[in-house]
Amino acid sequence: MKKILTADILAPIIVGILVLILWDVLVKVTNTPPYILPDPILVIQTLVRDWNELFQSLLITLQITISAFIAAAISGLLIAVLFTQSKWIERSLFPYAVILQTTPIVAIAPLIIIWLKNNTFAALVVCAWIVAFFPIVSNTTLGLKSADKNLINLFQLYKASPWQTLIYLRLPSAMPYFLGSLKISGGLSLIGAVVAEFVAGTGGASSGLAYRILISSYNLQIPRMFAALFLTTGLGVLIFVTLSIISDSILSKWHESAVKHEN
Amino acid sequence: MIENTPDIILNHVSKVYANGTFALEDVNLVIQQSEFVSLVGASGCGKSTVLRIIAGLGTPSSGNVELNLKERKLSFVFQDAALMPWANVSENVYLPLKLAGVPKKDALVQIKQAIARVGLEGFENNYPRQLSGGMKMRVSIARALVQKPDILLMDEPFGALDEITRSNLNTELLDLWHQHHWTVVFVTHNIYEAVYLSNRVLVMGNSPGHIVADINIDTPYPRSESFRTSTEYNKYCRSINEYLRVK
């Protein structure tokens, strides 16, 4: 059995507890009122008290995030494969992928929400997808191109079809790059979802975590705002950890990044 | 042997790369069936280019290549083992058959034989990163052997290995060749290895690459370890060395 309480897990927990204690002491010593900065115990109390409502919001944000993430992973992979099939496709389309990536999501989110006004959920997913898909495209493209030259020659010698070369050589070579980009995009999907919810604002039909944060700030319910913020970051960490575990278990047998070394 | 068609013929082959590098000039060679021919030369003399042109991985700028590939198969072994890091030993060895569309269950016997031939029984499920340099090279050789080739092209296969491993693999390769009578074209910068293995050594000169000498090594096979210390052996090595020194 693997030990669960390894240094990798204990160290950040200890840092977290120390920060919470410091925060608590700071609030008490300086006598800061809770509408400026609530102490952590108050935040936790609020979290417990408003759990039902906040958890509902968490599920909505999670739904948007996961939908956008899956869409980004699939479309990113397909676009990357398309790019590596022909230099011309890549030349013609890559700049537009960059443009889509560099356009601030806050600037185009209102447009998307107006265009998809009958389906706010879809609008939010599209916004989060725009933020999340680029790292997957660019990383996976790089991975597909970095297959070992000798292996490419070997496949040529054995008269492999383009399809065989893709499935047996290029995709496995790109796997570490693809999985690495998933870790980036998982977080970005969440950020995209939260930003889009902010833009959709209180008028939106759905009420994700960003909506809770907005409403709480309007009502000066700062502890509740912190509680929602905690849940958002917690969700981000959870997504990252899940993707890291998946990535490591896929790569553990062969890739340097996931192999345990003994010196 | 004489009535057979030669396996490999190069007629006036020259190669100029797109960047202007003049790699090969007027290379002519005829390699008969079951010959073990080494190409020896300093790095950058174009010996790997010759091999790649024979394999069809590069095209000559002028001249032509004739291969006797009717019902004969060709395999290539690269300097770095070029294994797929995500696949274990038996999957790596299976690759040529997999690409030829042979289902795994029909290939099992051949995979097992090829792995046994290079002495890697028991390592079927290991991944390349768990193997030493010499073992990786054995896997690479097993992969080249799995489809039962007739012509084996080897590009400095033992160049990155230590002397002891190299010497062991030399002996094993020679044993295998003796059993199967492949045609082998073996590229190396190691004169001693070339003399020990081959029945013909082609010495190559630099810029642009060309063949300087064609030396028959007449010592009969099987060659024992003592051949490596014989005066005959030293004489061959010295004469090749002299050709390499002549500019």
XYZ file of C-alpha atoms in Angstrom:
510
model
C 0.000 0.000 0.000
C 1.186 3.472 -0.840
C 1.458 5.890 2.022
C -1.044 8.685 1.638
C 0.642 11.139 3.972
C 3.771 11.717 1.929
C 5.890 14.863 2.077
C 4.235 16.026 -1.145
C 0.904 16.202 0.613
C 1.974 17.103 4.170
C 4.161 20.083 3.235
C 1.449 22.157 1.522
C -1.069 21.257 4.254
C 1.294 22.559 6.923
C 1.868 25.768 4.939
C -1.900 26.151 4.534
C -2.534 25.768 8.272
C 0.238 28.254 9.083
C -1.226 30.824 6.686
C -4.707 30.365 8.185
C -3.310 30.857 11.711
C -1.382 33.953 10.603
C -4.511 35.298 8.919
C -6.600 34.674 12.030
C -4.042 36.318 14.332
C -3.702 39.296 11.982
C -7.463 39.895 11.871
C -7.759 39.626 15.673
C -4.712 41.803 16.453
C -5.635 44.574 14.022
C -9.300 44.303 14.908
C -10.319 44.281 11.233
C -14.100 44.277 10.794
C -15.522 41.227 8.944
C -16.824 43.367 6.004
C -13.191 44.178 5.175
C -11.537 40.870 6.011
C -13.370 38.101 7.889
C -11.313 35.677 9.959
C -11.003 32.147 8.575
C -13.282 30.626 11.202
C -16.101 32.963 10.169
C -15.515 32.019 6.527
C -15.719 28.317 7.399
C -18.854 28.891 9.461
C -20.449 30.706 6.518
C -19.382 27.905 4.226
C -21.085 25.347 6.438
C -24.205 27.504 6.967
C -24.682 28.287 3.265
C -23.411 24.925 2.065
C -26.563 23.855 0.211
C -26.798 27.019 -1.823
C -23.073 27.273 -2.470
C -22.796 23.609 -3.395
C -25.564 24.013 -5.981
C -23.574 26.870 -7.495
C -20.421 24.795 -7.389
C -22.133 22.055 -9.375
C -23.239 24.538 -12.029
C -19.745 25.988 -12.397
C -18.330 22.461 -12.443
C -20.738 21.478 -15.225
C -19.695 24.441 -17.353
C -16.023 23.760 -16.645
C -16.179 20.065 -17.471
C -18.218 20.597 -20.644
C -15.789 23.258 -21.845
C -12.810 21.129 -20.875
C -14.025 18.035 -22.715
C -14.888 20.136 -25.766
C -11.432 21.747 -25.617
C -9.643 18.414 -25.231
C -11.438 16.782 -28.160
C -11.398 19.790 -30.488
C -7.808 20.647 -29.508
C -6.614 17.136 -30.307
C -8.500 17.012 -33.621
C -7.267 20.453 -34.669
C -3.687 19.490 -33.792
C -3.960 16.303 -35.858
C -5.392 18.358 -38.727
C -2.508 20.837 -38.453
C 0.090 18.098 -38.734
C -1.571 16.525 -41.765
C -0.718 19.432 -43.998
C 1.640 22.355 -43.732
C -0.934 24.443 -45.625
C -3.744 23.794 -43.174
C -1.470 24.800 -40.324
C -0.211 27.915 -42.136
C -3.734 29.041 -42.960
C -5.443 28.326 -39.664
C -2.858 28.645 -36.904
C -2.904 32.474 -36.840
C -6.658 32.386 -36.225
C -6.227 30.027 -33.312
C -3.748 32.560 -31.900
C -6.192 35.419 -32.493
C -8.945 33.521 -30.718
C -6.565 32.922 -27.834
C -5.321 36.493 -27.516
C -8.727 38.193 -27.734
C -9.681 39.026 -24.148
C -12.542 36.776 -23.158
C -14.228 39.580 -21.170
C -14.464 41.544 -24.422
C -16.174 38.853 -26.481
C -18.152 37.099 -23.759
C -21.046 39.647 -23.937
C -21.293 39.042 -27.686
C -21.412 35.289 -27.276
C -23.998 35.613 -24.522
C -26.145 37.808 -26.787
C -25.775 35.435 -29.744
C -26.692 32.432 -27.637
C -29.218 34.270 -25.524
C -31.626 31.364 -25.519
C -29.046 29.109 -23.988
C -26.882 30.790 -21.369
C -25.280 27.496 -20.396
C -24.037 26.956 -23.948
C -22.786 30.548 -24.104
C -20.783 30.099 -20.916
C -19.361 26.810 -22.177
C -18.297 28.461 -25.450
C -16.531 31.247 -23.530
C -14.685 28.786 -21.296
C -13.805 26.651 -24.347
C -12.217 29.643 -26.112
C -9.955 30.186 -23.100
C -9.079 26.509 -22.719
C -8.519 25.049 -26.176
C -5.402 26.867 -27.356
C -2.806 25.264 -25.054
C -4.071 21.865 -26.167
C -3.774 22.739 -29.855
C -0.319 24.246 -29.604
C 1.159 21.642 -27.245
C -0.309 18.643 -29.045
C 0.836 19.999 -32.412
C 4.347 20.251 -31.003
C 4.081 16.710 -29.638
C 2.829 15.246 -32.907
C 5.776 16.849 -34.685
C 8.421 15.678 -32.240
C 8.238 11.978 -32.973
C 11.722 10.421 -33.097
C 13.277 10.900 -36.562
C 14.681 7.359 -36.658
C 11.302 5.902 -35.773
C 9.706 7.955 -38.542
C 12.289 6.490 -40.931
C 11.590 3.021 -39.604
C 7.870 3.434 -40.217
C 8.715 4.626 -43.732
C 10.895 1.558 -44.309
C 8.134 -0.772 -43.212
C 5.749 1.078 -45.533
C 3.427 2.237 -42.787
C 0.330 4.082 -43.962
C -0.181 7.683 -42.784
C -2.944 6.357 -40.538
C -0.622 3.742 -38.946
C 2.049 6.384 -38.450
C -0.474 8.627 -36.728
C -1.936 5.954 -34.461
C 1.195 3.975 -33.585
C 3.832 6.700 -33.655
C 2.669 10.308 -33.650
C -0.159 10.081 -31.127
C 1.868 8.118 -28.537
C 4.777 10.555 -29.017
C 2.406 13.458 -28.438
C 0.817 11.881 -25.358
C 3.042 13.595 -22.736
C 2.520 16.948 -24.469
C -1.229 16.416 -24.716
C -1.522 15.393 -21.064
C 0.617 18.377 -20.020
C -1.676 20.707 -21.916
C -4.729 19.125 -20.270
C -3.356 20.173 -16.893
C -3.098 23.770 -18.106
C -6.473 23.728 -19.796
C -8.279 22.210 -16.814
C -7.495 25.330 -14.795
C -8.190 27.596 -17.752
C -11.632 26.017 -18.272
C -12.501 26.964 -14.699
C -11.162 30.490 -15.135
C -13.064 30.824 -18.407
C -16.256 29.569 -16.781
C -15.928 31.977 -13.845
C -15.083 34.974 -16.054
C -17.999 34.186 -18.359
C -20.338 33.908 -15.373
C -19.108 37.296 -14.194
C -19.861 38.814 -17.573
C -23.228 37.110 -17.777
C -23.719 38.699 -14.363
C -26.743 38.631 -12.160
C -29.046 38.673 -15.135
C -27.964 35.203 -16.146
C -30.359 32.344 -15.630
C -27.715 30.085 -14.123
C -26.154 30.872 -10.806
C -22.656 29.508 -10.584
C -19.987 30.386 -8.061
C -19.078 33.654 -9.799
C -22.692 34.714 -9.487
C -22.521 34.007 -5.731
C -19.330 36.042 -5.427
C -20.899 38.962 -7.311
C -24.141 38.957 -5.292
C -22.258 38.639 -2.015
C -20.046 41.588 -2.884
C -23.082 43.708 -3.804
C -24.637 42.850 -0.443
C -21.388 43.318 1.463
C -21.581 39.670 2.589
C -17.821 39.433 2.571
C -17.573 36.125 4.534
C -19.909 34.525 2.011
C -17.843 35.967 -0.807
C -14.744 34.374 0.707
C -16.581 31.083 1.123
C -17.496 31.062 -2.577
C -13.927 32.023 -3.446
C -12.617 29.140 -1.337
C -14.860 26.738 -3.198
C -13.669 28.088 -6.554
C -9.998 27.663 -5.725
C -10.732 24.300 -4.128
C -12.369 23.224 -7.358
C -9.323 24.430 -9.309
C -6.982 22.400 -7.114
C -9.227 19.351 -7.404
C -9.227 19.589 -11.202
C -5.449 19.914 -11.290
C -4.866 17.015 -8.906
C -7.294 14.756 -10.790
C -5.636 15.507 -14.121
C -2.170 15.029 -12.634
C -3.140 11.609 -11.285
C -4.617 10.576 -14.638
C -1.554 11.876 -16.489
C 0.935 10.179 -14.165
C -0.875 6.858 -14.306
C -0.860 6.894 -18.103
C 2.806 7.885 -18.343
C 4.138 6.041 -15.302
C 5.461 3.098 -17.277
C 7.584 4.931 -19.766
C 7.875 8.701 -19.544
C 10.679 10.385 -17.594
C 8.287 12.898 -16.035
C 6.224 10.237 -14.288
C 8.839 7.588 -13.568
C 10.092 7.148 -10.039
C 13.885 7.238 -10.046
C 16.183 5.425 -7.726
C 19.705 6.717 -7.453
C 27.139 -17.507 -55.133
C 28.127 -16.206 -58.546
C 25.017 -17.386 -60.380
C 22.811 -15.416 -57.973
C 21.804 -11.863 -58.721
C 23.636 -9.407 -56.479
C 21.461 -7.989 -53.688
C 22.643 -4.409 -53.969
C 24.135 -2.486 -56.874
C 25.031 1.195 -56.777
C 25.913 2.779 -60.126
C 27.728 6.126 -60.109
C 25.766 7.343 -57.114
C 26.327 10.968 -56.118
C 24.491 12.975 -53.530
C 24.283 16.728 -53.097
C 22.055 17.930 -50.278
C 19.682 20.857 -50.746
C 21.986 23.062 -48.646
C 24.810 22.466 -51.136
C 26.752 19.857 -49.150
C 28.465 17.486 -51.546
C 28.033 14.230 -49.631
C 28.864 11.472 -52.110
C 30.735 11.362 -55.368
C 30.524 8.541 -57.868
C 30.006 5.625 -55.490
C 29.947 2.256 -57.254
C 29.434 -0.971 -55.451
C 28.097 -4.448 -55.923
C 27.117 -6.517 -52.905
C 26.448 -10.214 -53.455
C 23.922 -12.315 -51.593
C 25.079 -13.430 -48.134
C 28.036 -11.087 -48.096
C 28.946 -9.270 -44.893
C 30.217 -5.885 -46.068
C 31.389 -3.091 -43.799
C 31.605 0.556 -44.731
C 34.392 2.185 -42.744
C 35.278 5.841 -42.617
C 35.598 8.900 -40.431
C 32.448 10.666 -39.253
C 30.897 12.754 -41.962
C 32.360 10.758 -44.837
C 28.911 9.836 -46.111
C 28.855 6.180 -45.102
C 25.469 6.573 -43.424
C 24.225 8.401 -46.496
C 25.149 5.373 -48.628
C 23.170 3.143 -46.285
C 20.162 5.447 -46.271
C 20.205 5.571 -50.063
C 20.280 1.763 -50.201
C 17.347 1.665 -47.780
C 15.389 4.155 -49.870
C 15.386 6.719 -47.077
C 17.244 9.126 -49.336
C 17.452 9.476 -53.103
C 20.704 9.854 -55.020
C 21.209 13.152 -56.875
C 22.579 11.181 -59.786
C 23.252 7.533 -60.511
C 20.978 4.679 -59.600
C 20.381 1.930 -57.060
C 19.329 -1.596 -57.932
C 18.014 -3.791 -55.176
C 17.163 -7.434 -55.500
C 13.993 -7.202 -53.440
C 11.861 -9.690 -55.313
C 10.776 -12.003 -52.517
C 13.578 -10.628 -50.404
C 13.060 -8.393 -47.395
C 15.159 -5.590 -46.014
C 15.617 -4.489 -42.421
C 17.413 -1.516 -40.920
C 19.087 -1.089 -37.529
C 19.778 2.445 -36.334
C 22.633 3.659 -34.182
C 20.455 4.663 -31.268
C 18.141 1.724 -30.803
C 15.135 3.852 -31.905
C 12.672 1.970 -29.726
C 9.217 3.218 -28.886
C 9.523 4.235 -25.221
C 5.807 3.680 -24.585
C 5.897 0.066 -25.719
C 7.482 -2.914 -23.973
C 10.062 -5.208 -25.547
C 7.634 -7.586 -27.224
C 5.469 -4.764 -28.606
C 8.592 -3.106 -29.982
C 9.687 -6.326 -31.640
C 6.160 -6.838 -32.990
C 6.172 -3.476 -34.802
C 7.270 -4.552 -38.326
C 4.678 -7.346 -38.353
C 2.014 -5.059 -36.919
C 2.645 -2.551 -39.710
C 2.423 -5.391 -42.213
C -1.018 -6.186 -40.834
C -0.152 -9.448 -39.065
C -2.493 -9.913 -36.060
C -0.676 -10.189 -32.732
C -1.821 -13.751 -32.061
C -0.337 -14.946 -35.344
C 2.909 -13.127 -34.657
C 3.534 -14.495 -31.165
C 5.808 -17.336 -32.254
C 7.926 -15.076 -34.449
C 8.198 -12.459 -31.697
C 9.256 -15.111 -29.223
C 11.867 -16.511 -31.608
C 13.297 -13.077 -32.405
C 13.569 -12.205 -28.711
C 15.192 -15.560 -27.969
C 17.667 -15.066 -30.784
C 19.099 -11.972 -29.131
C 19.019 -13.568 -25.693
C 16.332 -11.397 -24.118
C 13.963 -14.086 -22.857
C 12.320 -12.910 -19.664
C 12.465 -9.234 -20.630
C 9.392 -9.291 -22.902
C 7.397 -7.018 -20.625
C 10.163 -4.549 -19.790
C 10.062 -1.021 -21.102
C 13.079 0.430 -22.946
C 13.973 2.778 -20.073
C 14.478 -0.278 -17.861
C 17.105 -1.716 -20.214
C 20.816 -1.018 -20.610
C 22.230 0.364 -23.853
C 23.337 -3.085 -24.979
C 19.956 -4.626 -24.248
C 18.165 -1.862 -26.140
C 20.361 -2.623 -29.119
C 19.440 -6.309 -28.832
C 15.765 -5.336 -28.913
C 16.447 -3.239 -31.969
C 18.138 -6.210 -33.646
C 15.285 -8.531 -32.648
C 12.866 -6.073 -34.232
C 14.926 -6.129 -37.433
C 14.946 -9.952 -37.402
C 11.297 -10.571 -36.598
C 10.126 -10.357 -40.185
C 12.934 -12.705 -41.288
C 14.864 -10.293 -43.480
C 17.268 -11.292 -46.223
C 19.146 -8.010 -46.269
C 20.191 -6.303 -43.057
C 21.381 -2.707 -43.100
C 23.084 -1.581 -39.899
C 24.056 2.033 -39.235
C 26.769 2.074 -36.551
C 24.603 -0.186 -34.413
C 27.175 -0.621 -31.648
C 28.726 2.838 -31.891
C 27.343 4.069 -28.586
C 28.169 0.954 -26.577
C 31.095 0.165 -24.317
C 33.903 -2.022 -25.668
C 32.911 -5.188 -23.772
C 29.269 -5.042 -24.822
C 30.292 -4.213 -28.353
C 32.615 -7.174 -28.537
C 29.942 -9.551 -27.189
C 27.340 -8.279 -29.618
C 29.848 -8.605 -32.480
C 30.283 -12.293 -31.693
C 26.537 -12.867 -31.387
C 25.812 -11.002 -34.599
C 28.383 -13.099 -36.420
C 26.824 -16.308 -35.052
C 23.396 -15.202 -36.241
C 24.726 -14.242 -39.635
C 26.450 -17.588 -39.913
C 23.145 -19.355 -39.277
C 20.950 -17.250 -41.537
C 23.230 -16.009 -44.294
C 21.729 -12.581 -44.588
C 23.352 -9.982 -46.756
C 24.672 -7.446 -44.261
C 25.815 -3.895 -44.907
C 27.402 -2.663 -41.724
C 28.423 0.969 -41.228
C 31.030 1.656 -38.577
C 33.953 3.936 -37.745
C 35.625 1.103 -35.871
C 38.241 -0.646 -38.029
C 38.684 -3.586 -35.640
C 34.994 -4.329 -35.596
C 34.814 -4.130 -39.372
C 37.701 -6.564 -39.885
C 36.418 -9.024 -37.308
C 32.938 -9.161 -38.793
C 33.182 -8.746 -42.520
C 34.240 -10.656 -45.564
C 34.669 -7.313 -47.313
C 35.574 -3.893 -46.007
C 34.915 -0.796 -48.072
C 37.022 2.139 -46.923
C 35.507 5.548 -47.511
C 37.262 8.899 -47.880
C 36.015 12.355 -47.045
C 34.524 15.404 -48.738
C 32.864 14.365 -50.888
C 32.435 10.777 -49.735
C 33.870 8.178 -52.074
C 35.171 4.636 -51.870
C 38.949 4.532 -51.411
C 39.540 0.822 -51.111
C 37.720 -2.493 -51.336
C 39.467 -5.065 -49.156
C 38.611 -8.750 -48.934
C 39.032 -10.282 -45.497
C 39.799 -13.848 -46.468
C 39.883 -15.414 -43.001
C 37.264 -18.184 -42.996
C 34.283 -18.281 -40.639
C 33.543 -19.135 -37.898
C 36.093 -16.702 -36.572
C 37.202 -17.341 -33.043
C 38.154 -14.782 -30.450
C 41.806 -15.557 -31.160
C 41.376 -14.057 -34.609
C 41.242 -10.684 -32.876
C 44.840 -11.052 -31.707
C 46.312 -12.756 -34.782
C 48.953 -11.152 -36.993
C 46.642 -11.579 -39.963
C 44.027 -9.447 -38.215
C 46.560 -6.783 -37.363
C 47.762 -6.709 -40.950
C 44.226 -5.995 -42.214
C 43.673 -3.324 -39.588
C 46.972 -1.644 -40.434
C 46.285 -1.549 -44.146
C 42.773 -0.090 -43.642
C 44.234 2.436 -41.263
C 46.702 3.501 -43.916
C 43.937 4.015 -46.486
C 42.071 6.158 -43.960
C 45.132 8.321 -43.364
C 45.733 9.020 -47.060
C 44.043 12.275 -47.940
